[in-house]
Structures are given as C-alpha cells and as structure tokens.
Amino acid sequence: MAIIDNYISKNEVANLIGKDITVIDAHGNSIKEYKWAEMTHGTVCTSILAEKFEDANITAVSLWDSHMEISLEEVCSAFQLFEKSNFKCICLSIGIHNWIHLHALYNITQRIVSDGIQIISSGSNDEKITFPAAYPWVLGVKYMPYISGI
C-alpha cells in the first residue's frame, strides 16, 4: 500500500503502532527525520492505515513539512513513483481545490487506475470539490457528521 500525505514522521508512526514503514519524498529520496516530531495530519493518517493493514508493505510519500502548502507538482510526482508498480492501492487524505492546471493530475491518476491500482482519496471537509477524490475513477471518501459511517 502506498500513502501520500503531508509531513509523515517515520519515528512517530513507529512510536504509535510499533511498526516501521518506508518514508520517502515525492522524488523517491529517503527522508531523514526532522529535529521536531509532532502529531501531524499525515502521521496520524499513516499510522491508522499502517495499523489497520498490519500485513501490508507500506511506503509513505511525505510531500512537505507541516508548515507548507500543497504543491500540485509534488502530488503528481508522488503518483508517478507508483505508476507501473506492484502496489495495489494508493491512499491520500489530501487534495487540490484549484481547477487550474489539473490536467497533469487528471492524466496520472487515470494511468495509475488503468494499471489496476486503486486510488482512495478523501474529499474536502469544507464542501469544496477536491481532486483527485472527485474523479469518477477514484474512490472518494468523506465523513459527514449527519451520516452514519463514511
């Protein structure tokens, strides 16, 4: 299983669930731990998936630290790492709201799904259309407080 998210702390994932995972950047380079370690969104989401799918081989792509913005180029680069791979699933709980220049994300996600890799992506918490979750070939998930379950 591949996970793409914001800053993911390998050490914090290991502390939370007792499992080591591989963490790389959007270009496939190994990431050294930052001097600070905190419970970021990416670390928590990665920990939940790694614990739930305890037998899965997990590679996590950490796109940026917790103080930076989402980069469409980095998201596309992260997806390209898994194109034609043996991974069965790519999960991400981040997305892009801006419709301008989404052509690259459109193309890479379509190619990945046509390779037989499932993409699971979360939608926005503030009711904005979010990509890649909004694409029909992606399994988009969203929590709504007035609906039981996801």
mmCIF file with all atom_site columns, C-alpha atoms in Angstrom:
data_model
loop_
_atom_site.group_PDB
_atom_site.id
_atom_site.type_symbol
_atom_site.label_atom_id
_atom_site.label_alt_id
_atom_site.label_comp_id
_atom_site.label_asym_id
_atom_site.label_entity_id
_atom_site.label_seq_id
_atom_site.pdbx_PDB_ins_code
_atom_site.Cartn_x
_atom_site.Cartn_y
_atom_site.Cartn_z
_atom_site.occupancy
_atom_site.B_iso_or_equiv
_atom_site.pdbx_formal_charge
_atom_site.auth_seq_id
_atom_site.auth_comp_id
_atom_site.auth_asym_id
_atom_site.auth_atom_id
_atom_site.pdbx_PDB_model_num
ATOM 1   C CA . MET A 1 1   ? 0.000   0.000  0.000   1.00 0.00 ? 1   MET A CA 1
ATOM 2   C CA . ALA A 1 2   ? 1.197   3.469  -0.845  1.00 0.00 ? 2   ALA A CA 1
ATOM 3   C CA . ILE A 1 3   ? 0.260   6.521  1.199   1.00 0.00 ? 3   ILE A CA 1
ATOM 4   C CA . ILE A 1 4   ? 0.648   10.113 0.010   1.00 0.00 ? 4   ILE A CA 1
ATOM 5   C CA . ASP A 1 5   ? 0.167   12.802 2.633   1.00 0.00 ? 5   ASP A CA 1
ATOM 6   C CA . ASN A 1 6   ? 1.651   15.839 4.322   1.00 0.00 ? 6   ASN A CA 1
ATOM 7   C CA . TYR A 1 7   ? 4.635   15.572 6.662   1.00 0.00 ? 7   TYR A CA 1
ATOM 8   C CA . ILE A 1 8   ? 4.854   11.976 7.858   1.00 0.00 ? 8   ILE A CA 1
ATOM 9   C CA . SER A 1 9   ? 7.118   11.176 10.771  1.00 0.00 ? 9   SER A CA 1
ATOM 10  C CA . LYS A 1 10  ? 8.545   7.669  10.474  1.00 0.00 ? 10  LYS A CA 1
ATOM 11  C CA . ASN A 1 11  ? 9.591   7.783  14.131  1.00 0.00 ? 11  ASN A CA 1
ATOM 12  C CA . GLU A 1 12  ? 6.160   8.872  15.352  1.00 0.00 ? 12  GLU A CA 1
ATOM 13  C CA . VAL A 1 13  ? 4.426   6.131  13.319  1.00 0.00 ? 13  VAL A CA 1
ATOM 14  C CA . ALA A 1 14  ? 6.761   3.587  14.944  1.00 0.00 ? 14  ALA A CA 1
ATOM 15  C CA . ASN A 1 15  ? 6.058   5.064  18.394  1.00 0.00 ? 15  ASN A CA 1
ATOM 16  C CA . LEU A 1 16  ? 2.295   4.939  17.856  1.00 0.00 ? 16  LEU A CA 1
ATOM 17  C CA . ILE A 1 17  ? 1.890   1.472  16.388  1.00 0.00 ? 17  ILE A CA 1
ATOM 18  C CA . GLY A 1 18  ? 5.245   -0.265 16.762  1.00 0.00 ? 18  GLY A CA 1
ATOM 19  C CA . LYS A 1 19  ? 5.720   -0.747 13.024  1.00 0.00 ? 19  LYS A CA 1
ATOM 20  C CA . ASP A 1 20  ? 8.474   0.579  10.794  1.00 0.00 ? 20  ASP A CA 1
ATOM 21  C CA . ILE A 1 21  ? 7.445   1.939  7.422   1.00 0.00 ? 21  ILE A CA 1
ATOM 22  C CA . THR A 1 22  ? 9.364   3.382  4.491   1.00 0.00 ? 22  THR A CA 1
ATOM 23  C CA . VAL A 1 23  ? 9.021   7.168  4.136   1.00 0.00 ? 23  VAL A CA 1
ATOM 24  C CA . ILE A 1 24  ? 10.243  8.948  1.012   1.00 0.00 ? 24  ILE A CA 1
ATOM 25  C CA . ASP A 1 25  ? 9.795   12.339 -0.628  1.00 0.00 ? 25  ASP A CA 1
ATOM 26  C CA . ALA A 1 26  ? 7.995   12.996 -3.928  1.00 0.00 ? 26  ALA A CA 1
ATOM 27  C CA . HIS A 1 27  ? 11.173  12.191 -5.851  1.00 0.00 ? 27  HIS A CA 1
ATOM 28  C CA . GLY A 1 28  ? 11.775  8.822  -4.182  1.00 0.00 ? 28  GLY A CA 1
ATOM 29  C CA . ASN A 1 29  ? 14.523  10.016 -1.839  1.00 0.00 ? 29  ASN A CA 1
ATOM 30  C CA . SER A 1 30  ? 14.637  8.707  1.705   1.00 0.00 ? 30  SER A CA 1
ATOM 31  C CA . ILE A 1 31  ? 13.572  11.311 4.257   1.00 0.00 ? 31  ILE A CA 1
ATOM 32  C CA . LYS A 1 32  ? 15.589  11.956 7.383   1.00 0.00 ? 32  LYS A CA 1
ATOM 33  C CA . GLU A 1 33  ? 13.600  12.824 10.459  1.00 0.00 ? 33  GLU A CA 1
ATOM 34  C CA . TYR A 1 34  ? 13.236  16.467 11.322  1.00 0.00 ? 34  TYR A CA 1
ATOM 35  C CA . LYS A 1 35  ? 14.551  17.541 14.703  1.00 0.00 ? 35  LYS A CA 1
ATOM 36  C CA . TRP A 1 36  ? 10.978  18.218 15.733  1.00 0.00 ? 36  TRP A CA 1
ATOM 37  C CA . ALA A 1 37  ? 8.431   15.441 15.806  1.00 0.00 ? 37  ALA A CA 1
ATOM 38  C CA . GLU A 1 38  ? 4.773   16.184 16.162  1.00 0.00 ? 38  GLU A CA 1
ATOM 39  C CA . MET A 1 39  ? 1.471   14.520 15.524  1.00 0.00 ? 39  MET A CA 1
ATOM 40  C CA . THR A 1 40  ? 0.772   15.882 12.080  1.00 0.00 ? 40  THR A CA 1
ATOM 41  C CA . HIS A 1 41  ? -2.215  15.012 9.922   1.00 0.00 ? 41  HIS A CA 1
ATOM 42  C CA . GLY A 1 42  ? -0.064  12.815 7.677   1.00 0.00 ? 42  GLY A CA 1
ATOM 43  C CA . THR A 1 43  ? 1.499   10.960 10.601  1.00 0.00 ? 43  THR A CA 1
ATOM 44  C CA . VAL A 1 44  ? -1.881  10.179 12.183  1.00 0.00 ? 44  VAL A CA 1
ATOM 45  C CA . CYS A 1 45  ? -3.485  9.062  8.902   1.00 0.00 ? 45  CYS A CA 1
ATOM 46  C CA . THR A 1 46  ? -0.470  6.913  8.015   1.00 0.00 ? 46  THR A CA 1
ATOM 47  C CA . SER A 1 47  ? -0.497  5.340  11.480  1.00 0.00 ? 47  SER A CA 1
ATOM 48  C CA . ILE A 1 48  ? -4.177  4.437  11.196  1.00 0.00 ? 48  ILE A CA 1
ATOM 49  C CA . LEU A 1 49  ? -3.698  2.790  7.799   1.00 0.00 ? 49  LEU A CA 1
ATOM 50  C CA . ALA A 1 50  ? -0.495  1.004  8.822   1.00 0.00 ? 50  ALA A CA 1
ATOM 51  C CA . GLU A 1 51  ? -2.170  -0.359 11.944  1.00 0.00 ? 51  GLU A CA 1
ATOM 52  C CA . LYS A 1 52  ? -5.349  -1.405 10.143  1.00 0.00 ? 52  LYS A CA 1
ATOM 53  C CA . PHE A 1 53  ? -3.439  -3.118 7.329   1.00 0.00 ? 53  PHE A CA 1
ATOM 54  C CA . GLU A 1 54  ? -0.737  -4.605 9.540   1.00 0.00 ? 54  GLU A CA 1
ATOM 55  C CA . ASP A 1 55  ? 0.463   -7.163 6.968   1.00 0.00 ? 55  ASP A CA 1
ATOM 56  C CA . ALA A 1 56  ? 0.729   -4.657 4.119   1.00 0.00 ? 56  ALA A CA 1
ATOM 57  C CA . ASN A 1 57  ? 4.049   -3.458 2.754   1.00 0.00 ? 57  ASN A CA 1
ATOM 58  C CA . ILE A 1 58  ? 3.687   0.301  3.211   1.00 0.00 ? 58  ILE A CA 1
ATOM 59  C CA . THR A 1 59  ? 5.590   3.081  1.505   1.00 0.00 ? 59  THR A CA 1
ATOM 60  C CA . ALA A 1 60  ? 4.600   6.594  2.538   1.00 0.00 ? 60  ALA A CA 1
ATOM 61  C CA . VAL A 1 61  ? 5.374   9.695  0.499   1.00 0.00 ? 61  VAL A CA 1
ATOM 62  C CA . SER A 1 62  ? 5.735   12.758 2.686   1.00 0.00 ? 62  SER A CA 1
ATOM 63  C CA . LEU A 1 63  ? 5.144   15.803 0.496   1.00 0.00 ? 63  LEU A CA 1
ATOM 64  C CA . TRP A 1 64  ? 6.137   18.661 2.781   1.00 0.00 ? 64  TRP A CA 1
ATOM 65  C CA . ASP A 1 65  ? 6.505   19.610 6.382   1.00 0.00 ? 65  ASP A CA 1
ATOM 66  C CA . SER A 1 66  ? 3.527   20.778 8.397   1.00 0.00 ? 66  SER A CA 1
ATOM 67  C CA . HIS A 1 67  ? 4.117   24.487 7.645   1.00 0.00 ? 67  HIS A CA 1
ATOM 68  C CA . MET A 1 68  ? 3.979   24.464 3.848   1.00 0.00 ? 68  MET A CA 1
ATOM 69  C CA . GLU A 1 69  ? 1.284   24.497 1.138   1.00 0.00 ? 69  GLU A CA 1
ATOM 70  C CA . ILE A 1 70  ? 0.209   21.664 -1.162  1.00 0.00 ? 70  ILE A CA 1
ATOM 71  C CA . SER A 1 71  ? 2.114   21.592 -4.442  1.00 0.00 ? 71  SER A CA 1
ATOM 72  C CA . LEU A 1 72  ? 0.332   20.104 -7.468  1.00 0.00 ? 72  LEU A CA 1
ATOM 73  C CA . GLU A 1 73  ? 3.720   19.219 -8.946  1.00 0.00 ? 73  GLU A CA 1
ATOM 74  C CA . GLU A 1 74  ? 4.711   17.248 -5.833  1.00 0.00 ? 74  GLU A CA 1
ATOM 75  C CA . VAL A 1 75  ? 1.375   15.408 -5.766  1.00 0.00 ? 75  VAL A CA 1
ATOM 76  C CA . CYS A 1 76  ? 1.853   14.410 -9.426  1.00 0.00 ? 76  CYS A CA 1
ATOM 77  C CA . SER A 1 77  ? 5.483   13.399 -8.772  1.00 0.00 ? 77  SER A CA 1
ATOM 78  C CA . ALA A 1 78  ? 4.370   11.243 -5.845  1.00 0.00 ? 78  ALA A CA 1
ATOM 79  C CA . PHE A 1 79  ? 1.807   9.477  -8.031  1.00 0.00 ? 79  PHE A CA 1
ATOM 80  C CA . GLN A 1 80  ? 4.439   8.896  -10.714 1.00 0.00 ? 80  GLN A CA 1
ATOM 81  C CA . LEU A 1 81  ? 6.542   6.966  -8.190  1.00 0.00 ? 81  LEU A CA 1
ATOM 82  C CA . PHE A 1 82  ? 3.844   4.291  -8.113  1.00 0.00 ? 82  PHE A CA 1
ATOM 83  C CA . GLU A 1 83  ? 2.973   4.175  -11.806 1.00 0.00 ? 83  GLU A CA 1
ATOM 84  C CA . LYS A 1 84  ? 3.539   0.644  -13.153 1.00 0.00 ? 84  LYS A CA 1
ATOM 85  C CA . SER A 1 85  ? 4.329   -0.550 -9.611  1.00 0.00 ? 85  SER A CA 1
ATOM 86  C CA . ASN A 1 86  ? 3.293   -3.660 -7.703  1.00 0.00 ? 86  ASN A CA 1
ATOM 87  C CA . PHE A 1 87  ? 1.235   -1.613 -5.256  1.00 0.00 ? 87  PHE A CA 1
ATOM 88  C CA . LYS A 1 88  ? -2.478  -2.411 -5.262  1.00 0.00 ? 88  LYS A CA 1
ATOM 89  C CA . CYS A 1 89  ? -3.683  0.749  -3.567  1.00 0.00 ? 89  CYS A CA 1
ATOM 90  C CA . ILE A 1 90  ? -2.684  4.393  -3.118  1.00 0.00 ? 90  ILE A CA 1
ATOM 91  C CA . CYS A 1 91  ? -4.339  6.288  -0.265  1.00 0.00 ? 91  CYS A CA 1
ATOM 92  C CA . LEU A 1 92  ? -4.256  10.014 0.301   1.00 0.00 ? 92  LEU A CA 1
ATOM 93  C CA . SER A 1 93  ? -6.169  12.289 2.629   1.00 0.00 ? 93  SER A CA 1
ATOM 94  C CA . ILE A 1 94  ? -5.147  15.489 0.908   1.00 0.00 ? 94  ILE A CA 1
ATOM 95  C CA . GLY A 1 95  ? -6.345  17.071 -2.280  1.00 0.00 ? 95  GLY A CA 1
ATOM 96  C CA . ILE A 1 96  ? -6.366  20.037 -4.602  1.00 0.00 ? 96  ILE A CA 1
ATOM 97  C CA . HIS A 1 97  ? -9.238  22.541 -4.850  1.00 0.00 ? 97  HIS A CA 1
ATOM 98  C CA . ASN A 1 98  ? -7.881  24.682 -7.667  1.00 0.00 ? 98  ASN A CA 1
ATOM 99  C CA . TRP A 1 99  ? -9.191  23.572 -11.081 1.00 0.00 ? 99  TRP A CA 1
ATOM 100 C CA . ILE A 1 100 ? -6.490  25.458 -12.988 1.00 0.00 ? 100 ILE A CA 1
ATOM 101 C CA . HIS A 1 101 ? -3.646  23.259 -14.252 1.00 0.00 ? 101 HIS A CA 1
ATOM 102 C CA . LEU A 1 102 ? -5.264  19.985 -13.107 1.00 0.00 ? 102 LEU A CA 1
ATOM 103 C CA . HIS A 1 103 ? -4.514  18.339 -16.456 1.00 0.00 ? 103 HIS A CA 1
ATOM 104 C CA . ALA A 1 104 ? -1.391  16.595 -15.101 1.00 0.00 ? 104 ALA A CA 1
ATOM 105 C CA . LEU A 1 105 ? -3.235  15.167 -12.075 1.00 0.00 ? 105 LEU A CA 1
ATOM 106 C CA . TYR A 1 106 ? -6.066  14.029 -14.337 1.00 0.00 ? 106 TYR A CA 1
ATOM 107 C CA . ASN A 1 107 ? -3.658  12.154 -16.614 1.00 0.00 ? 107 ASN A CA 1
ATOM 108 C CA . ILE A 1 108 ? -1.504  10.488 -13.951 1.00 0.00 ? 108 ILE A CA 1
ATOM 109 C CA . THR A 1 109 ? -4.464  9.259  -11.895 1.00 0.00 ? 109 THR A CA 1
ATOM 110 C CA . GLN A 1 110 ? -6.141  7.814  -14.998 1.00 0.00 ? 110 GLN A CA 1
ATOM 111 C CA . ARG A 1 111 ? -2.942  5.985  -15.983 1.00 0.00 ? 111 ARG A CA 1
ATOM 112 C CA . ILE A 1 112 ? -2.495  4.570  -12.486 1.00 0.00 ? 112 ILE A CA 1
ATOM 113 C CA . VAL A 1 113 ? -6.061  3.279  -12.316 1.00 0.00 ? 113 VAL A CA 1
ATOM 114 C CA . SER A 1 114 ? -5.732  1.767  -15.805 1.00 0.00 ? 114 SER A CA 1
ATOM 115 C CA . ASP A 1 115 ? -2.692  -0.141 -14.427 1.00 0.00 ? 115 ASP A CA 1
ATOM 116 C CA . GLY A 1 116 ? -5.050  -1.775 -11.910 1.00 0.00 ? 116 GLY A CA 1
ATOM 117 C CA . ILE A 1 117 ? -4.056  0.315  -8.901  1.00 0.00 ? 117 ILE A CA 1
ATOM 118 C CA . GLN A 1 118 ? -6.954  1.604  -6.770  1.00 0.00 ? 118 GLN A CA 1
ATOM 119 C CA . ILE A 1 119 ? -6.742  5.230  -5.615  1.00 0.00 ? 119 ILE A CA 1
ATOM 120 C CA . ILE A 1 120 ? -8.607  6.110  -2.429  1.00 0.00 ? 120 ILE A CA 1
ATOM 121 C CA . SER A 1 121 ? -8.763  9.825  -1.699  1.00 0.00 ? 121 SER A CA 1
ATOM 122 C CA . SER A 1 122 ? -10.603 11.962 0.820   1.00 0.00 ? 122 SER A CA 1
ATOM 123 C CA . GLY A 1 123 ? -12.884 14.815 -0.046  1.00 0.00 ? 123 GLY A CA 1
ATOM 124 C CA . SER A 1 124 ? -12.818 18.246 1.496   1.00 0.00 ? 124 SER A CA 1
ATOM 125 C CA . ASN A 1 125 ? -14.126 18.950 4.992   1.00 0.00 ? 125 ASN A CA 1
ATOM 126 C CA . ASP A 1 126 ? -15.430 22.321 3.826   1.00 0.00 ? 126 ASP A CA 1
ATOM 127 C CA . GLU A 1 127 ? -17.669 21.074 0.984   1.00 0.00 ? 127 GLU A CA 1
ATOM 128 C CA . LYS A 1 128 ? -15.275 22.139 -1.808  1.00 0.00 ? 128 LYS A CA 1
ATOM 129 C CA . ILE A 1 129 ? -14.803 19.892 -4.815  1.00 0.00 ? 129 ILE A CA 1
ATOM 130 C CA . THR A 1 130 ? -11.477 18.178 -4.211  1.00 0.00 ? 130 THR A CA 1
ATOM 131 C CA . PHE A 1 131 ? -9.219  16.357 -6.645  1.00 0.00 ? 131 PHE A CA 1
ATOM 132 C CA . PRO A 1 132 ? -8.369  13.546 -7.053  1.00 0.00 ? 132 PRO A CA 1
ATOM 133 C CA . ALA A 1 133 ? -11.350 12.433 -4.882  1.00 0.00 ? 133 ALA A CA 1
ATOM 134 C CA . ALA A 1 134 ? -13.850 13.975 -7.325  1.00 0.00 ? 134 ALA A CA 1
ATOM 135 C CA . TYR A 1 135 ? -12.651 11.974 -10.335 1.00 0.00 ? 135 TYR A CA 1
ATOM 136 C CA . PRO A 1 136 ? -15.048 9.115  -11.185 1.00 0.00 ? 136 PRO A CA 1
ATOM 137 C CA . TRP A 1 137 ? -12.167 6.584  -11.385 1.00 0.00 ? 137 TRP A CA 1
ATOM 138 C CA . VAL A 1 138 ? -11.034 7.401  -7.830  1.00 0.00 ? 138 VAL A CA 1
ATOM 139 C CA . LEU A 1 139 ? -12.775 6.085  -4.726  1.00 0.00 ? 139 LEU A CA 1
ATOM 140 C CA . GLY A 1 140 ? -13.565 9.326  -2.923  1.00 0.00 ? 140 GLY A CA 1
ATOM 141 C CA . VAL A 1 141 ? -14.431 9.117  0.765   1.00 0.00 ? 141 VAL A CA 1
ATOM 142 C CA . LYS A 1 142 ? -15.833 11.742 3.053   1.00 0.00 ? 142 LYS A CA 1
ATOM 143 C CA . TYR A 1 143 ? -17.062 11.910 6.605   1.00 0.00 ? 143 TYR A CA 1
ATOM 144 C CA . MET A 1 144 ? -20.219 13.872 7.284   1.00 0.00 ? 144 MET A CA 1
ATOM 145 C CA . PRO A 1 145 ? -21.412 14.269 10.852  1.00 0.00 ? 145 PRO A CA 1
ATOM 146 C CA . TYR A 1 146 ? -25.072 13.782 9.906   1.00 0.00 ? 146 TYR A CA 1
ATOM 147 C CA . ILE A 1 147 ? -24.480 10.436 8.159   1.00 0.00 ? 147 ILE A CA 1
ATOM 148 C CA . SER A 1 148 ? -23.714 7.193  9.972   1.00 0.00 ? 148 SER A CA 1
ATOM 149 C CA . GLY A 1 149 ? -20.345 5.823  8.811   1.00 0.00 ? 149 GLY A CA 1
ATOM 150 C CA . ILE A 1 150 ? -18.257 7.128  5.945   1.00 0.00 ? 150 ILE A CA 1
#
